[in-house]
PDB file of C-alpha atoms in Angstrom:
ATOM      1  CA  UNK Y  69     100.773 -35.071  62.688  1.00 93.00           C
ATOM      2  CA  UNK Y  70     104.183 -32.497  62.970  1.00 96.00           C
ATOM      3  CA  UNK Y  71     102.751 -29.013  64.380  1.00 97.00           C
ATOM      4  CA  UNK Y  72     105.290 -26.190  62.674  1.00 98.00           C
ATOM      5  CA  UNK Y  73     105.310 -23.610  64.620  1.00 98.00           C
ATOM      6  CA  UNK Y  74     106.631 -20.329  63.730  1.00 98.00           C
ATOM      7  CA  UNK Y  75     107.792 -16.925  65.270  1.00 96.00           C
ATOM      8  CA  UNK Y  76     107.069 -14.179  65.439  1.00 97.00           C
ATOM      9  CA  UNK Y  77     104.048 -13.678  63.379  1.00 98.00           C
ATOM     10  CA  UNK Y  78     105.379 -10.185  61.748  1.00 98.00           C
ATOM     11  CA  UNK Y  79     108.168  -8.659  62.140  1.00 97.00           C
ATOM     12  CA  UNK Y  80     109.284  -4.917  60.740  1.00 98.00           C
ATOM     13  CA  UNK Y  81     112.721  -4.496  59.440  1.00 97.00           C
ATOM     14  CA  UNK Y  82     114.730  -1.701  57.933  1.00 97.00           C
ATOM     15  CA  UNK Y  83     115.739  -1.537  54.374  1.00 98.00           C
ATOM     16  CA  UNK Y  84     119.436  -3.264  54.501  1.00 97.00           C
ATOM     17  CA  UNK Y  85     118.845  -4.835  58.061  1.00 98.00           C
ATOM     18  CA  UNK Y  86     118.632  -8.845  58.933  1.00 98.00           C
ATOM     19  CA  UNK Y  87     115.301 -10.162  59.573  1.00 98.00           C
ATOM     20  CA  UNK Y  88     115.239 -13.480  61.092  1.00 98.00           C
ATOM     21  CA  UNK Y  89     112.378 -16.129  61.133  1.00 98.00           C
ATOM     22  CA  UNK Y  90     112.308 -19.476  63.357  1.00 98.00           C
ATOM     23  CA  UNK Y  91     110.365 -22.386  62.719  1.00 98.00           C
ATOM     24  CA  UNK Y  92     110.349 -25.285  64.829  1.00 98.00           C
ATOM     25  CA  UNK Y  93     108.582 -28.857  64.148  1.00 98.00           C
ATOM     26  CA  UNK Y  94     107.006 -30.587  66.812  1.00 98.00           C
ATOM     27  CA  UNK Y  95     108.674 -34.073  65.988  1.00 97.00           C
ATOM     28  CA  UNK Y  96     112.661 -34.228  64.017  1.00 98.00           C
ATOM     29  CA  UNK Y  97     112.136 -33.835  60.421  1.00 97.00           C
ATOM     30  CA  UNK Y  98     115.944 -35.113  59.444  1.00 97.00           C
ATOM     31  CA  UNK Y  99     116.147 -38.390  57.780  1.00 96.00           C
ATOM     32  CA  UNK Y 100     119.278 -39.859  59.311  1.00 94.00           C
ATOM     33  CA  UNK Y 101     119.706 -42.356  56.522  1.00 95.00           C
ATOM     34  CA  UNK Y 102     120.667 -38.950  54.358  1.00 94.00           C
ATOM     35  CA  UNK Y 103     121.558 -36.709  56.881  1.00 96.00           C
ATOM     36  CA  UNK Y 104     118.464 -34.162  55.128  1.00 97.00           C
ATOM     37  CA  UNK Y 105     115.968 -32.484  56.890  1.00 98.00           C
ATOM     38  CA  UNK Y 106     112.727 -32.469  55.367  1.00 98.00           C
ATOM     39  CA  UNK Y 107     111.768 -28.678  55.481  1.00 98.00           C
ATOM     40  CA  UNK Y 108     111.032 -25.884  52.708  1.00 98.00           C
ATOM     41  CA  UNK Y 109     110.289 -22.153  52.995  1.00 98.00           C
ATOM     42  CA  UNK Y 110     108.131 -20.460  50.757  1.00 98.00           C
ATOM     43  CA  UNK Y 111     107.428 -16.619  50.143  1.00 98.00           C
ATOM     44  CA  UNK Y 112     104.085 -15.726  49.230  1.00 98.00           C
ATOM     45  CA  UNK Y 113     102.966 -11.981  48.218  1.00 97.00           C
ATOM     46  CA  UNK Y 114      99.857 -10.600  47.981  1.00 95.00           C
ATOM     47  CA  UNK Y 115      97.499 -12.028  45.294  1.00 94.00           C
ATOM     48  CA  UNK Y 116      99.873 -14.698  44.354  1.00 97.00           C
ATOM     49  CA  UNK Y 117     100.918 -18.159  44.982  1.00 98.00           C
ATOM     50  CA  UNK Y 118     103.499 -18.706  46.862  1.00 98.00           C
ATOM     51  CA  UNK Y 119     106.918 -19.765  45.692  1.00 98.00           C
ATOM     52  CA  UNK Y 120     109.524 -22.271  47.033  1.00 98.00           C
ATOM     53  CA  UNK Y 121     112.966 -20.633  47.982  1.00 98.00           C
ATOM     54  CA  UNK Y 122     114.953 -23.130  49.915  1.00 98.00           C
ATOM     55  CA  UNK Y 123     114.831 -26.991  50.354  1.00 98.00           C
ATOM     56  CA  UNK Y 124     116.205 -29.505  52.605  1.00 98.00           C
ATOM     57  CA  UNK Y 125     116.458 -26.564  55.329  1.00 98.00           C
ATOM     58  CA  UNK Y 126     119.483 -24.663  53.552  1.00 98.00           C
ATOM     59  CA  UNK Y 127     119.744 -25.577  49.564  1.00 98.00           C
ATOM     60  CA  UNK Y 128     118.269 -22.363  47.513  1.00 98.00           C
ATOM     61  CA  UNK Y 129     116.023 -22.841  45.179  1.00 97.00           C
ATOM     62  CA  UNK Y 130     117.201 -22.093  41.556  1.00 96.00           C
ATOM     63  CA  UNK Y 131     117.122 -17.940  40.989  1.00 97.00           C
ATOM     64  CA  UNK Y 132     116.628 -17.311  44.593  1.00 98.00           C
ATOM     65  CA  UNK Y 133     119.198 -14.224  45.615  1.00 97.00           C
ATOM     66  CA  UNK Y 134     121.769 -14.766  47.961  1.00 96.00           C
ATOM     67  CA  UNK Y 135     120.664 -13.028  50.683  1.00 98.00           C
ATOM     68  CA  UNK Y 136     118.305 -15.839  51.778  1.00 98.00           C
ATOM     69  CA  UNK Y 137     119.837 -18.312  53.345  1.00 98.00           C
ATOM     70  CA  UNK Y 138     118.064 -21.631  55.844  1.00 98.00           C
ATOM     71  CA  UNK Y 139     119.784 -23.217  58.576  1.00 98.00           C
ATOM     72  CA  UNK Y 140     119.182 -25.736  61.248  1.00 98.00           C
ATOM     73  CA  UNK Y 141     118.416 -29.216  61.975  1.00 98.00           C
ATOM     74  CA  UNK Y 142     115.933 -31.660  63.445  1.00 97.00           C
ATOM     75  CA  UNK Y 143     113.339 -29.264  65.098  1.00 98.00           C
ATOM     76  CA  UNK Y 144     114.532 -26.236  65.234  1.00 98.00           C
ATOM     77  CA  UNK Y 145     115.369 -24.085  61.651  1.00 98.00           C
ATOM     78  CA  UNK Y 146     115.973 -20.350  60.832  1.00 98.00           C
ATOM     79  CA  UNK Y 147     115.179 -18.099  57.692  1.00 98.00           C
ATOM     80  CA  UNK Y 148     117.460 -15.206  57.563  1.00 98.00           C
ATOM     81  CA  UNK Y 149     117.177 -12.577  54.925  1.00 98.00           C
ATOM     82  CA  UNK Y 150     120.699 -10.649  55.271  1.00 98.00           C
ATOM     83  CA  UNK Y 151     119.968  -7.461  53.774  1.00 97.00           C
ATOM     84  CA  UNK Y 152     116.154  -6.783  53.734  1.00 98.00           C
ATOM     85  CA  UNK Y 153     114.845  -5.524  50.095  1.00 98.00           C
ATOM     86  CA  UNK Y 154     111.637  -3.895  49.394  1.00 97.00           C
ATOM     87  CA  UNK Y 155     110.520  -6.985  46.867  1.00 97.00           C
ATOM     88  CA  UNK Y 156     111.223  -9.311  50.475  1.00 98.00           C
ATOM     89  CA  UNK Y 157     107.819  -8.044  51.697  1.00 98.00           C
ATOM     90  CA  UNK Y 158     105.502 -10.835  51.791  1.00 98.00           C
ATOM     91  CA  UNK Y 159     104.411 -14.033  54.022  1.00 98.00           C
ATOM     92  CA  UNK Y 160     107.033 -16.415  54.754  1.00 98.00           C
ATOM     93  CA  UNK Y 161     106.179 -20.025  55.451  1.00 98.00           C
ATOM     94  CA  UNK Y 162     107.821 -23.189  56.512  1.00 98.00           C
ATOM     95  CA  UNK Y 163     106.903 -26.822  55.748  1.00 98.00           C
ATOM     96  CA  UNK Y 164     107.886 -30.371  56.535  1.00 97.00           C
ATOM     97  CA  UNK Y 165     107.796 -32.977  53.679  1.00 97.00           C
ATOM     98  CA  UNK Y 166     109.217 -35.676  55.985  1.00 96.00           C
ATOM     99  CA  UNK Y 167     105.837 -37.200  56.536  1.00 94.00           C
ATOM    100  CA  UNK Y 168     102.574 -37.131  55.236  1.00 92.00           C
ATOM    101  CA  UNK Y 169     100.267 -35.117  56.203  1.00 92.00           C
ATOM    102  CA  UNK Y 170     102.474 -32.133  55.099  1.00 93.00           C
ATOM    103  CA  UNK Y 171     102.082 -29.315  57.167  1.00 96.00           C
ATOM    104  CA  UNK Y 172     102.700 -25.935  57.242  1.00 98.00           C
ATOM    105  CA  UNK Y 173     103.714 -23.584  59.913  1.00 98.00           C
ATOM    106  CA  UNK Y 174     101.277 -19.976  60.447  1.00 98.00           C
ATOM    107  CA  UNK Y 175     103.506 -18.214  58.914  1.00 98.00           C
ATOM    108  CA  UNK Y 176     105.580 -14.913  59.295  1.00 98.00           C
ATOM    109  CA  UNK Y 177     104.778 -11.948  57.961  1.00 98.00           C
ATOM    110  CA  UNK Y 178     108.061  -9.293  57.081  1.00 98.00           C
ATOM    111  CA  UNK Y 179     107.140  -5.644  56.510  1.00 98.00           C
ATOM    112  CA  UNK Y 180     109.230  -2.484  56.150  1.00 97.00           C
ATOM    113  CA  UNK Y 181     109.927  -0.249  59.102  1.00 96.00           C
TER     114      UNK Y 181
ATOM    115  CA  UNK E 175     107.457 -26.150  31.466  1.00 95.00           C
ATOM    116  CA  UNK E 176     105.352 -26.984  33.964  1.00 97.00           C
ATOM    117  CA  UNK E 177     102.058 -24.977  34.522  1.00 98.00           C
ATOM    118  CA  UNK E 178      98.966 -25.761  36.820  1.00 98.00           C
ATOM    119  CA  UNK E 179      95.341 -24.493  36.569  1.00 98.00           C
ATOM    120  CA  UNK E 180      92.858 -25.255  39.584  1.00 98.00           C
ATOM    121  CA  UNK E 181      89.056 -24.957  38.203  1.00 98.00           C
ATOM    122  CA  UNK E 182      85.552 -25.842  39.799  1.00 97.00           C
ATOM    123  CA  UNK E 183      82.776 -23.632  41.101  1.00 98.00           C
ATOM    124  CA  UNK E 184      83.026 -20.447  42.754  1.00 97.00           C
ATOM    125  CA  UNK E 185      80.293 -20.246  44.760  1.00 98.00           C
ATOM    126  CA  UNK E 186      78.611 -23.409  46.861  1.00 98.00           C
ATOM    127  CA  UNK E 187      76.198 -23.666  49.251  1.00 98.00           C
ATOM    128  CA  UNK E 188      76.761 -24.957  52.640  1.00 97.00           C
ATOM    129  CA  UNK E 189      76.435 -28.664  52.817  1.00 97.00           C
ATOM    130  CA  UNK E 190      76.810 -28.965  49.083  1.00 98.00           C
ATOM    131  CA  UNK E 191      79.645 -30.963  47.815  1.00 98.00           C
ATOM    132  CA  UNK E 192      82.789 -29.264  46.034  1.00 98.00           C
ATOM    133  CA  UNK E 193      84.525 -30.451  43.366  1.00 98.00           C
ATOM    134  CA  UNK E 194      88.170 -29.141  41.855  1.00 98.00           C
ATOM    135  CA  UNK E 195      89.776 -29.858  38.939  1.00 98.00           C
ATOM    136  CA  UNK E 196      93.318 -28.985  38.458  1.00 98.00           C
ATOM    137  CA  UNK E 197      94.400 -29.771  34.959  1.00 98.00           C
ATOM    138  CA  UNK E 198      98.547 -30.043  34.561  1.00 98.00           C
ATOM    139  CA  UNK E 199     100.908 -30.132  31.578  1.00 97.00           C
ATOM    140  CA  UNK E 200     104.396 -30.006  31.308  1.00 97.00           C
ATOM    141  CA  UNK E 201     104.659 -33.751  33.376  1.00 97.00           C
ATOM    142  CA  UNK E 202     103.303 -36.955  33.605  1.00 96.00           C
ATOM    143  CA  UNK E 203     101.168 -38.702  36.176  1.00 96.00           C
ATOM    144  CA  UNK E 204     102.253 -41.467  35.457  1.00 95.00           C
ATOM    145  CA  UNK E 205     106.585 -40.691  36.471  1.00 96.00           C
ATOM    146  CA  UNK E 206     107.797 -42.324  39.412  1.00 97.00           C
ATOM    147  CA  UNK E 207     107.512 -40.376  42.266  1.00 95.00           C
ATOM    148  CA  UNK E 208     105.419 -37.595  40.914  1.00 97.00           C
ATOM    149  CA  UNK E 209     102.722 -36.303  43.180  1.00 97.00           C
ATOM    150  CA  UNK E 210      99.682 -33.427  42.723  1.00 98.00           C
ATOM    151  CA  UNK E 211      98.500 -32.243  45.909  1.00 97.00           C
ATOM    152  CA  UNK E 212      96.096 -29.384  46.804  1.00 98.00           C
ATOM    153  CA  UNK E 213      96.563 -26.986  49.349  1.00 98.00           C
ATOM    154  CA  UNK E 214      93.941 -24.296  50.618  1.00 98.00           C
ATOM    155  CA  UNK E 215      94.333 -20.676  52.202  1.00 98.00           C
ATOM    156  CA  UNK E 216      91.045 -19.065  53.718  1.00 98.00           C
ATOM    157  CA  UNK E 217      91.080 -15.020  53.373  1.00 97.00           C
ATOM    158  CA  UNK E 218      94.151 -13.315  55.378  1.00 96.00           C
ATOM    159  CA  UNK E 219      94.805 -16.996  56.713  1.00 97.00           C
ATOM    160  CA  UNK E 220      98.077 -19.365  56.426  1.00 97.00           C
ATOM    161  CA  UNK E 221      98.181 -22.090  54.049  1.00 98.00           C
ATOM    162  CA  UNK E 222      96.717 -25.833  54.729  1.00 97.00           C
ATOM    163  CA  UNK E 223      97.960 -28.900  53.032  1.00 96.00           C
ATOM    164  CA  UNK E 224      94.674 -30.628  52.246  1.00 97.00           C
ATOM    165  CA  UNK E 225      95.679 -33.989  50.006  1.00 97.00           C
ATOM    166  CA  UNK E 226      98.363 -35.445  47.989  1.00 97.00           C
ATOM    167  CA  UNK E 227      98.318 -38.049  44.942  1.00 98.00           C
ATOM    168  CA  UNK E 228     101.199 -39.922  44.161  1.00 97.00           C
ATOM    169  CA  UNK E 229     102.256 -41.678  40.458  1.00 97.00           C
ATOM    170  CA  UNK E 230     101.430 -44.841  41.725  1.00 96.00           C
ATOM    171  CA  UNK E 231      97.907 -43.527  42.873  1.00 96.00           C
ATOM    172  CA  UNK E 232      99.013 -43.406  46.653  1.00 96.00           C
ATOM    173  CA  UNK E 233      96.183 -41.256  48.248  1.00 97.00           C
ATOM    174  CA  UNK E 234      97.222 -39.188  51.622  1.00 96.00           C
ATOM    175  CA  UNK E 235      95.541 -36.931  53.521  1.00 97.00           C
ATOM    176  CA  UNK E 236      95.104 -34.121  56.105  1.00 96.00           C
ATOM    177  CA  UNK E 237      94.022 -36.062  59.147  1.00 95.00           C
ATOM    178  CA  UNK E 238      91.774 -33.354  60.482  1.00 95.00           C
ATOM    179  CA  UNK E 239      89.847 -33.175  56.369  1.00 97.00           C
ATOM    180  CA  UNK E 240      89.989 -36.805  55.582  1.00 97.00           C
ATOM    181  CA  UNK E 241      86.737 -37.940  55.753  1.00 97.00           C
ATOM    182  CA  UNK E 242      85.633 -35.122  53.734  1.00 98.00           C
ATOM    183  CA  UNK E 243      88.293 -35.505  51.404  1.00 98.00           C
ATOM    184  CA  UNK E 244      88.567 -37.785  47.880  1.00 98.00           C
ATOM    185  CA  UNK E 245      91.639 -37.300  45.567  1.00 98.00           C
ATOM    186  CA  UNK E 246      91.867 -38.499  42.274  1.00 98.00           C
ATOM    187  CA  UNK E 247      93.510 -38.507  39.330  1.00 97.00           C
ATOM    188  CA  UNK E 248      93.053 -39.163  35.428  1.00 96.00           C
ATOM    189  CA  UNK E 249      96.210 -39.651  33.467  1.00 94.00           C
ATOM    190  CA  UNK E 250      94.598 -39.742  30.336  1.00 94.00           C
ATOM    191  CA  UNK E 251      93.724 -36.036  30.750  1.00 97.00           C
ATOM    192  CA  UNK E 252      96.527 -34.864  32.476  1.00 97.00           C
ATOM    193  CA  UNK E 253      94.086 -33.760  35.828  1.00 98.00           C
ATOM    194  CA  UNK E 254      93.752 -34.344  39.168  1.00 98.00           C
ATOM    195  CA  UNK E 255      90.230 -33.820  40.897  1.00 98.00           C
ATOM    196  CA  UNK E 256      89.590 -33.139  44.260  1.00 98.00           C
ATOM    197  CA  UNK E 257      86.104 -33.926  46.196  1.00 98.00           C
ATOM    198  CA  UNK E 258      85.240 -32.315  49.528  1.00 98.00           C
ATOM    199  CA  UNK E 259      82.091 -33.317  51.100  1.00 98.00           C
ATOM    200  CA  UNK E 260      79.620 -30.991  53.457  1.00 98.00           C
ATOM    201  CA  UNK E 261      80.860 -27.376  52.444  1.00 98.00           C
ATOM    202  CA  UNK E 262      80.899 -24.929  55.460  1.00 98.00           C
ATOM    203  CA  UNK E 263      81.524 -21.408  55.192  1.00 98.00           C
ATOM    204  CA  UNK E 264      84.629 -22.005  56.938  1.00 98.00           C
ATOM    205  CA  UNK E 265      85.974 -24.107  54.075  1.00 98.00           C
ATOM    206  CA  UNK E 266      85.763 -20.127  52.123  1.00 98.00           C
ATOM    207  CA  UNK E 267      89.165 -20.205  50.858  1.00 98.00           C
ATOM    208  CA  UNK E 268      91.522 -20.087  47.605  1.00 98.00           C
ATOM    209  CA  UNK E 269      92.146 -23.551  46.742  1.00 98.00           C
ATOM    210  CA  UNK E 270      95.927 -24.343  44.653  1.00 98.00           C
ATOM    211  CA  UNK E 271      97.093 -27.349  42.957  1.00 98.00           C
ATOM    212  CA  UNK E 272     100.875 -27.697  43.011  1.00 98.00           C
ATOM    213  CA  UNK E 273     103.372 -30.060  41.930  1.00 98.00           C
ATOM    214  CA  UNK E 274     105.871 -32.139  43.449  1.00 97.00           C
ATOM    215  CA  UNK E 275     107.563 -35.213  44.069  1.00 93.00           C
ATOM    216  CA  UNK E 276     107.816 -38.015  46.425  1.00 90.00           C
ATOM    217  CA  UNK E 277     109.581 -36.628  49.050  1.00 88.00           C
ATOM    218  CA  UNK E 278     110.499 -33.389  47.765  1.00 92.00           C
ATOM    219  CA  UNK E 279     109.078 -29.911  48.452  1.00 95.00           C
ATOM    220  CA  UNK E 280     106.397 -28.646  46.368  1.00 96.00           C
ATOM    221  CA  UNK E 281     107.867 -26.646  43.219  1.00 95.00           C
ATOM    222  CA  UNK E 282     105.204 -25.829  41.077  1.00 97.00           C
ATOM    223  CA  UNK E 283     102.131 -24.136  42.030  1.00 98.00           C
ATOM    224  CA  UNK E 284      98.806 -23.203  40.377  1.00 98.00           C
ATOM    225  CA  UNK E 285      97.201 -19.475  40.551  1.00 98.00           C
ATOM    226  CA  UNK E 286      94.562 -20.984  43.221  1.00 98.00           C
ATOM    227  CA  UNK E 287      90.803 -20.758  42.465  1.00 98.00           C
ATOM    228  CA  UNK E 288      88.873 -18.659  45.438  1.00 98.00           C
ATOM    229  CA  UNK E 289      85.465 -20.968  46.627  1.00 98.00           C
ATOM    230  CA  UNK E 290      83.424 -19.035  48.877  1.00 98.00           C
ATOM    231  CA  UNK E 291      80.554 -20.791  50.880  1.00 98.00           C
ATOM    232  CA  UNK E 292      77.431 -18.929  51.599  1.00 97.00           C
ATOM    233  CA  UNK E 293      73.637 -19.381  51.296  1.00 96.00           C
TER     234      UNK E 293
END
C-alpha cells in the first residue's frame, strides 16, 4: 500500500499569512504515460464532509478561491494557502488515487493564531 | 446533481455484522468508469478509505479491512451496500459514501452516517 504522510499535524497561522502543508507518498504517485500525479487535497470542517479542492496535485477544483494552490511531483507535494482566511480553518487532507487501496494521509489541522 | 445518502444502523454490538446502504442519484452505476466507494472517520480521527466499486463491478479494498469487508452494488436501485463483518468498538466511526471515477479523485461525498459499537 502508499503510506501518505503529512506534516505538521496543526499548524497556527495569522489572518493574511501563508500556511504551508507537505504531504509526501511513500511510493511516486505520477503516471509517466500522462505526466499526472495522482494526488487530491480535501478540506474538511467540523461536522461536515469533506470537500475536494485540488486534483492531479495542482488543478483547483471548480469554485475553489485562488489562494489555494498544490504543487509538486512524484513523492513529495505542498498545499499552500497564500493569504489565510477565517473560513480556511478546518482539516486538510491529502490522497493518492494512483493505486488502489486509496489512502489518505493523517491529516493537517490549520487554526488561527 | 449528484447527491449521496449513507444509511444502516446506528448502534451494533460488538461482533455483530454491519451493514450500509448508500443510496445515489444524479449518476449511473452502470457509466464507464464510475465508482462508489466508502470511506470511514472514527471520532477526532483522519479519514480511512475502506472499499471501492467500480461500473463494471470491480471490487477493491483496504488491505488491512478486506476480509471483513463485502461491497456491492444494485443498479436497479441506484445503491451501493457495504458489509463489514465482526464489529469492534474500534470500528466506532462516521461512515461516507462518495462518488468518483476510475482514476479520478473523489468529488461527491455523502453527509456520513455515525455507527458506534458498544455492548
Amino acid at each position: 500500500d502508499i503510506v501518505m504522510t503529512q506534516s505538521p499535524d496543526s499548524l497556527a497561522v495569522s489572518l493574511g499569512e501563508r500556511a504551508t502543508i507537505s504531504c509526501r507518498s511513500s511510493q511516486s504517485v505520477l503516471y509517466t504515460s500522462n505526466n499526472k500525479n495522482y494526488l487530491a487535497w480535501y478540506q474538511q470542517k467540523p461536522g461536515q464532509p469533506p470537500k475536494l479542492l485540488i486534483y492531479w496535485a495542482s488543478t483547483r477544483e471548480s469554485g475553489v478561491p485562488d489562494r489555494f494552490s498544490g504543487s509538486g511531483s512524484g513523492t513529495a507535494f505542498t498545499l499552500t494557502i497564500s493569504s489565510l482566511q477565517a473560513e480556511d480553518v478546518a482539516v486538510y487532507y491529502c490522497q493518492q488515487y494512483y493505486t488502489s487501496p486509496l489512502t489518505f494521509g493523517g491529516g493537517t489541522k490549520v487554526e488561527i493564531k | 446533481q449528484i447527491t449521496l445518502k449513507e444509511s444502516g444502523p446506528t448502534l451494533v454490538k460488538p461482533t455483530q455484522t454491519l451493514t450500509l446502504t448508500c443510496t445515489f442519484s444524479g449518476f449511473s452505476l452502470t457509466t464507464f468508469g464510475v465508482g462508489v466507494g466508502w470511506i470511514r472517520q472514527p471520532p477526532g480521527k483522519a479519514l480511512e478509505w475502506l472499499a471501492l466499486i467500480y461500473w463494471n463491478d470491480d471490487a477493491r479494498y483496504s488491505s488491512s479491512l478486506r476480509s471483513r469487508l463485502t461491497i456491492t452494488m444494485d443498479t436497479s436501485k441506484n445503491q451501493v451496500v457495504l458489509i463489514m463483518t465482526n464489529m469492534d468498538p474500534v470500528d466506532t466511526a462516521t461512515y461516507y459514501c462518495a462518488h468518483t471515477n476510475s482514476s479520478a479523485p473523489i468529488d461527491y461525498w455523502g453527509q456520513g452516517t455515525l455507527v458506534t459499537v458498544s455492548s
